[in-house]
PDB file of C-alpha atoms and ligand atoms in Angstrom:
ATOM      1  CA  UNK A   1     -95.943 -37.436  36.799  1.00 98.00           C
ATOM      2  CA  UNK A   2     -92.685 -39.525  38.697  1.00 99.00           C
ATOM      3  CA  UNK A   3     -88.952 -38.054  37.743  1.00 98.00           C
ATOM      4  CA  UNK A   4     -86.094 -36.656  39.288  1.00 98.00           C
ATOM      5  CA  UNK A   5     -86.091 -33.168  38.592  1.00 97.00           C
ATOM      6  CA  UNK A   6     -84.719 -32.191  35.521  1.00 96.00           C
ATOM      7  CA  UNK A   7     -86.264 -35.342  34.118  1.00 98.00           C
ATOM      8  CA  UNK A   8     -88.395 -33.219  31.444  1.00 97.00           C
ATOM      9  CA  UNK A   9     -91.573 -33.607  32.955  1.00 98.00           C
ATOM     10  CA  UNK A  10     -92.456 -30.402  32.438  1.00 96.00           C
ATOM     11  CA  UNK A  11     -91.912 -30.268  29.162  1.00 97.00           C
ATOM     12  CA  UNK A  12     -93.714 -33.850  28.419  1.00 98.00           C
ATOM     13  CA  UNK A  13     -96.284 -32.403  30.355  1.00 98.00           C
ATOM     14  CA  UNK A  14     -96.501 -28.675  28.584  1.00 98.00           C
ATOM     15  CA  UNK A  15     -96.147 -31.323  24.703  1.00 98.00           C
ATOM     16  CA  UNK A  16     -98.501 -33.757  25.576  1.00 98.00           C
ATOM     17  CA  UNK A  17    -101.162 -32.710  28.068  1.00 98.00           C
ATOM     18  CA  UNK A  18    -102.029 -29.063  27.296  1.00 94.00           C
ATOM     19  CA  UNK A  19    -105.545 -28.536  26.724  1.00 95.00           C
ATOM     20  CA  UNK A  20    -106.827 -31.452  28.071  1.00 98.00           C
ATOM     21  CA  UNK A  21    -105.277 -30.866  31.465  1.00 98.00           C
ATOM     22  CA  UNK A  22    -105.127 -28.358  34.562  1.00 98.00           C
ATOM     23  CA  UNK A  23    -101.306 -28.347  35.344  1.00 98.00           C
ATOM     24  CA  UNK A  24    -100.719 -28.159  39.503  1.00 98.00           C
ATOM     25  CA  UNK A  25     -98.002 -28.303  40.632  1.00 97.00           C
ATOM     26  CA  UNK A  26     -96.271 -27.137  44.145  1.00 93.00           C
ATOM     27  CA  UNK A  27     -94.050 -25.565  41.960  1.00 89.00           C
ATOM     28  CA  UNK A  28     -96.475 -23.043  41.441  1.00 91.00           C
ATOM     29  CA  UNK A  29     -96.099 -21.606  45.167  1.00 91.00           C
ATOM     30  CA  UNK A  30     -92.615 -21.941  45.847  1.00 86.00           C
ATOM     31  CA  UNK A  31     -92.636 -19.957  48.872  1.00 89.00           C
ATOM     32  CA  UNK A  32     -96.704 -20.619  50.153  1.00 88.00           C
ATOM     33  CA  UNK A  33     -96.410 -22.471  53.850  1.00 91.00           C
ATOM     34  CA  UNK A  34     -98.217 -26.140  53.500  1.00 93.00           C
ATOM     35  CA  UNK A  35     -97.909 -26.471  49.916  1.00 94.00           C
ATOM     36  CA  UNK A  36     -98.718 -30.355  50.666  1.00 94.00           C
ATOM     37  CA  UNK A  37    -102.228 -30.147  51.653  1.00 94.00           C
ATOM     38  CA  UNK A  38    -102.856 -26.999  49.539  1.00 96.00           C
ATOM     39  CA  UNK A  39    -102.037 -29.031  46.261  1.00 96.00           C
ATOM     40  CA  UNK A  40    -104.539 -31.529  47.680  1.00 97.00           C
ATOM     41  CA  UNK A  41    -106.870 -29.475  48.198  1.00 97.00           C
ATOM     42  CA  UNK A  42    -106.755 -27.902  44.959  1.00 98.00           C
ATOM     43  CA  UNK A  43    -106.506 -31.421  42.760  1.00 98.00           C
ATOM     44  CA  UNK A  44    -109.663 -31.891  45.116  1.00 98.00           C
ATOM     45  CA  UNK A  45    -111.476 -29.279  44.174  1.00 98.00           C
ATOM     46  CA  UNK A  46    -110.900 -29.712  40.383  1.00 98.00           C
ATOM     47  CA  UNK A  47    -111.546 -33.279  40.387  1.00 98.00           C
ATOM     48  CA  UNK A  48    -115.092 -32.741  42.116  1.00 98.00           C
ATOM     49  CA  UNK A  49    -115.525 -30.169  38.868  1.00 98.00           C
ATOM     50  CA  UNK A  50    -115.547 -33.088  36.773  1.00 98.00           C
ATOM     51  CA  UNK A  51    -111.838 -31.333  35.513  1.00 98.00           C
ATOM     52  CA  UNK A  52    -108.789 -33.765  34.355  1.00 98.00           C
ATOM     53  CA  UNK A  53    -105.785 -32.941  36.407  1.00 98.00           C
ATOM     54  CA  UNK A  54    -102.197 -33.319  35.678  1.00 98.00           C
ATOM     55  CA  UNK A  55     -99.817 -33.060  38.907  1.00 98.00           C
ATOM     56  CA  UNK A  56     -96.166 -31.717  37.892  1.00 98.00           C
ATOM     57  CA  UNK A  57     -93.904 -32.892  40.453  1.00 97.00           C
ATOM     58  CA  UNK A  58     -91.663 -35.888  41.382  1.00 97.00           C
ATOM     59  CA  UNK A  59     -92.952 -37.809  43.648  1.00 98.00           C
ATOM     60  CA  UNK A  60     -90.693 -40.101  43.066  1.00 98.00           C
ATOM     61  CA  UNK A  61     -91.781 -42.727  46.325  1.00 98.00           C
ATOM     62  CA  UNK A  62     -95.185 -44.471  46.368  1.00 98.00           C
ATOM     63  CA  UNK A  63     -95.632 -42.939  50.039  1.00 98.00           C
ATOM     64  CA  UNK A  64     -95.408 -38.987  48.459  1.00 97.00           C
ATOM     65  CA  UNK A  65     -97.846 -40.242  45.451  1.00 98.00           C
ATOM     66  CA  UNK A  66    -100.358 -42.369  47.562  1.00 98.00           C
ATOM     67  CA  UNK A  67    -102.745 -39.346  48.897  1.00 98.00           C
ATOM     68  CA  UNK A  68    -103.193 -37.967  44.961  1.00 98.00           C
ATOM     69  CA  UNK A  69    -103.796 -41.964  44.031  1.00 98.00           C
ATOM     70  CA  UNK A  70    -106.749 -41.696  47.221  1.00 98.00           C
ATOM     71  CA  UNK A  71    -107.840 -38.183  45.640  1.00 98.00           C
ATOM     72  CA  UNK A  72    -108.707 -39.555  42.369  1.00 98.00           C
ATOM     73  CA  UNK A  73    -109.925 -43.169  43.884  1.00 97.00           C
ATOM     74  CA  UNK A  74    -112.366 -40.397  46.084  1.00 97.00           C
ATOM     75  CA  UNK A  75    -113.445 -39.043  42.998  1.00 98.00           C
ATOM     76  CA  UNK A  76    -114.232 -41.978  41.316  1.00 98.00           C
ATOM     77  CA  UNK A  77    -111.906 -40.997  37.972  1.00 98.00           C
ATOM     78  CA  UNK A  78    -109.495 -43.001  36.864  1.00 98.00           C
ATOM     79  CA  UNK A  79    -105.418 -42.326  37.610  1.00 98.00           C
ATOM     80  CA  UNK A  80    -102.681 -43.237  35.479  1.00 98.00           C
ATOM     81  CA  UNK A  81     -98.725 -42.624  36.619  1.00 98.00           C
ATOM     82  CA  UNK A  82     -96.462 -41.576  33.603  1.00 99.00           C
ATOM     83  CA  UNK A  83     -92.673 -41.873  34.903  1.00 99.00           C
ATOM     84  CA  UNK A  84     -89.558 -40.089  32.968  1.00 98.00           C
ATOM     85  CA  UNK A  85     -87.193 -43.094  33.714  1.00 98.00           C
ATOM     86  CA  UNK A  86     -83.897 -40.742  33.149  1.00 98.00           C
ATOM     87  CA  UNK A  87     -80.703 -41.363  34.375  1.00 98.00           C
ATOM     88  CA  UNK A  88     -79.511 -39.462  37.491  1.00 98.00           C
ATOM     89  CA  UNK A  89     -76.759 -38.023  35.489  1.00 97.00           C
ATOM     90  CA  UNK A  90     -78.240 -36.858  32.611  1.00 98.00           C
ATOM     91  CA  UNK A  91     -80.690 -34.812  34.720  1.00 98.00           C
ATOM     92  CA  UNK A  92     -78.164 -33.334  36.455  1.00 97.00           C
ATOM     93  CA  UNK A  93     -76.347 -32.424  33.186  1.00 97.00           C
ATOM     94  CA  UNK A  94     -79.552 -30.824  32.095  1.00 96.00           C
ATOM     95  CA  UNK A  95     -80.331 -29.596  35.502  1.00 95.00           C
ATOM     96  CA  UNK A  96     -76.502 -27.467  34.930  1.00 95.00           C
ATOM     97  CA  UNK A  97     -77.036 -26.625  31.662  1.00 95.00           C
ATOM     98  CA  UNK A  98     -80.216 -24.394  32.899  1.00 94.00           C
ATOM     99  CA  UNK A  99     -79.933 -20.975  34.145  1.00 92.00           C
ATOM    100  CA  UNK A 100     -79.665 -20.226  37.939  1.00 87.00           C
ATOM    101  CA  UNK A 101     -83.465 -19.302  39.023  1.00 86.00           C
ATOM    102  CA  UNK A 102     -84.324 -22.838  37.240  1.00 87.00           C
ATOM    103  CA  UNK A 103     -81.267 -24.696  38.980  1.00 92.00           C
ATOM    104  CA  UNK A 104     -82.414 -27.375  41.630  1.00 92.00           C
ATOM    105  CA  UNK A 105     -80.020 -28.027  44.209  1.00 93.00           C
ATOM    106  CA  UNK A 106     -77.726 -30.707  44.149  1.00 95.00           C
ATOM    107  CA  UNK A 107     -78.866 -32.206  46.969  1.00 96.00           C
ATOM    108  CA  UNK A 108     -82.124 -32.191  46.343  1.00 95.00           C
ATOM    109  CA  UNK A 109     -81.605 -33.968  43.041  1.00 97.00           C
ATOM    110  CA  UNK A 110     -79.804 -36.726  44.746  1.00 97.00           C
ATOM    111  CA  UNK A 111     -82.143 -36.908  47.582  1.00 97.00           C
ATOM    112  CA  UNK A 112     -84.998 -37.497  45.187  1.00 98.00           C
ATOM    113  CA  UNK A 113     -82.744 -40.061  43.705  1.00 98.00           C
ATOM    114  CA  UNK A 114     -82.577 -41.619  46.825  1.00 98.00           C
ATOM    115  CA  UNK A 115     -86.279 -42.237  47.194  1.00 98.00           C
ATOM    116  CA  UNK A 116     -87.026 -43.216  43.819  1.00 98.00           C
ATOM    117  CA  UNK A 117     -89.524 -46.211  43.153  1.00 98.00           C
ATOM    118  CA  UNK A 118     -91.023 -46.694  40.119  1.00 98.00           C
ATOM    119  CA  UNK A 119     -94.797 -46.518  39.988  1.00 98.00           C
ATOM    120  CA  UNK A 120     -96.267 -49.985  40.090  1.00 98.00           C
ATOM    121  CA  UNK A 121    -100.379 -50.661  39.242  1.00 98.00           C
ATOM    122  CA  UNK A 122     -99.911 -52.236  43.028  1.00 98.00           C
ATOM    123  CA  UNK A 123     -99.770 -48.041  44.003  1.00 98.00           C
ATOM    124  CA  UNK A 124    -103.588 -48.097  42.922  1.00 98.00           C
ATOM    125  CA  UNK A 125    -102.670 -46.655  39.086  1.00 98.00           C
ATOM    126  CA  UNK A 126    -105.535 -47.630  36.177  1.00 98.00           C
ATOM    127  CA  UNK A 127    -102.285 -47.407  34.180  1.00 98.00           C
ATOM    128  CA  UNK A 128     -98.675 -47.522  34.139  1.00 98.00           C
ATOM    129  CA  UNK A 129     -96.507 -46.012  31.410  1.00 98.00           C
ATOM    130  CA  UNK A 130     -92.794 -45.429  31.381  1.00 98.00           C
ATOM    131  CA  UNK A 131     -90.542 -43.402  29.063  1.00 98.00           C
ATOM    132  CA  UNK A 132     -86.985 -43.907  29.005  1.00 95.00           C
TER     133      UNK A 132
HETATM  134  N1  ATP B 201     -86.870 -35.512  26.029  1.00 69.71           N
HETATM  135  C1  ATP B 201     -85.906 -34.638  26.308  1.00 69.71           C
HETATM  136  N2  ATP B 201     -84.673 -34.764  25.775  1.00 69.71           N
HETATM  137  C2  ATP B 201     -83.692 -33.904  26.061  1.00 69.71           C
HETATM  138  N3  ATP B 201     -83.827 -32.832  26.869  1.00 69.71           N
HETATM  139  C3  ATP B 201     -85.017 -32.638  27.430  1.00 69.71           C
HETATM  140  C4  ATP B 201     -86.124 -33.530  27.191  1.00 69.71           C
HETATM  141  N4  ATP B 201     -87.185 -33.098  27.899  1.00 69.71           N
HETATM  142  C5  ATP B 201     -86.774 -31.999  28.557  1.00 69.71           C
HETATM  143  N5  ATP B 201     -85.480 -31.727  28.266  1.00 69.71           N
HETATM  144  C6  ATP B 201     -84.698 -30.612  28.802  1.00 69.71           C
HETATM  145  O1  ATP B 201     -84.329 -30.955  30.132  1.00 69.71           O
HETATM  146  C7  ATP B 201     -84.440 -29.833  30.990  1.00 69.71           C
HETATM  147  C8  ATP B 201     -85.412 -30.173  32.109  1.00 69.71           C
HETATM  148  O2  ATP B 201     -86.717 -30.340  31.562  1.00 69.71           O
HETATM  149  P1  ATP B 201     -88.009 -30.057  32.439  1.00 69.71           P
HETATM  150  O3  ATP B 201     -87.983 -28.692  32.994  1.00 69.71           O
HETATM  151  O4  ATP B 201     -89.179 -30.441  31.599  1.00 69.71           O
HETATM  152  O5  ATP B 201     -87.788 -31.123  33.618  1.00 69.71           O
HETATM  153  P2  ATP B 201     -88.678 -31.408  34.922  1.00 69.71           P
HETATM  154  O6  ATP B 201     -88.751 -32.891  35.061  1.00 69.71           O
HETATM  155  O7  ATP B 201     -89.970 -30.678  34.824  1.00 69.71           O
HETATM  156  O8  ATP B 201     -87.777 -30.833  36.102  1.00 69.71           O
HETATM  157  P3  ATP B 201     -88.233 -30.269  37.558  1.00 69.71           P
HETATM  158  O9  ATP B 201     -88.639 -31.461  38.378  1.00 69.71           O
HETATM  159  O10 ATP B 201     -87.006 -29.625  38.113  1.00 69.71           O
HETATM  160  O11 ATP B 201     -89.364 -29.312  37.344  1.00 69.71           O
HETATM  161  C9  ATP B 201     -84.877 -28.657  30.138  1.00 69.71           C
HETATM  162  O12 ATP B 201     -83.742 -27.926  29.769  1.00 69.71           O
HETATM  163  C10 ATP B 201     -85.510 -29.339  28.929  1.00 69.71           C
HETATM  164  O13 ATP B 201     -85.384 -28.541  27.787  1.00 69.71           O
HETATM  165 MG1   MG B 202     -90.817 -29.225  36.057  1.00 69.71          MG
END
């Protein structure tokens, strides 16, 4: 998954990829020291189980999504980027509409903005799709 947070990834994700998927996400340990390499390690590990693997966060540069392109290139599956191309502003009006323990930072919202680049089948992807 690529998208600014509040992009509805989650919920794409939750509609169109449960029970075909394993969700990770470093969501998931919000407070665990190197979530980085453990969220490697873990799409690792499930990709050697012969298990399809959805990651849930937003990389949103080509440098933060190319080690989990060289995971699945390792594992011989294929890898396909979906990107929620949402305006900055409408994620932060949903990011405000939702309640505190949800709300991302401001900053981090724009930061992520700042480093957007849409995926391109350049990145190493099998498949590109984009949903406005
Ligand atoms: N297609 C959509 N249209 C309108 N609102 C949506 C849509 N998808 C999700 N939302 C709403 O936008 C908000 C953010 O959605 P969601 O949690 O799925 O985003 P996210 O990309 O996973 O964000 P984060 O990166 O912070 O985890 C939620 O309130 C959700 O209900
Ligand atoms: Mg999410």
């Amino acid at each position: 998954m690529v998208g600014l947070p509040g992009a509805g990834k989650s919920t794409w994700v939750g509609a169109q990829l449960t029970g075909t998927h394993t969700v990770v996400s470093k969501d998931h340990w919000p407070r665990a020291r190197h979530r980085e390499a453990r969220q490697r390690r873990v799409v690792a590990t499930l990709l050697a189980e012969g298990v399809s693997v959805v990651v849930d966060n937003t990389s949103p540069s080509a440098a933060e999504r190319a080690p989990l392109v060289a995971l699945a290139r390792a594992a011989g599956v294929p890898v396909r980027a979906v990107f929620l191309d949402v305006p900055v502003e409408v994620c932060r009006a949903r990011n405000d509409a939702r309640p505190g323990s949800a709300r991302v930072p401001l900053v981090g919202l724009y930061a992520a903005a700042g480093r957007l680049e849409p995926p391109d089948p350049a990145e190493g992807f099998d498949r590109v799709d984009v949903l406005r």
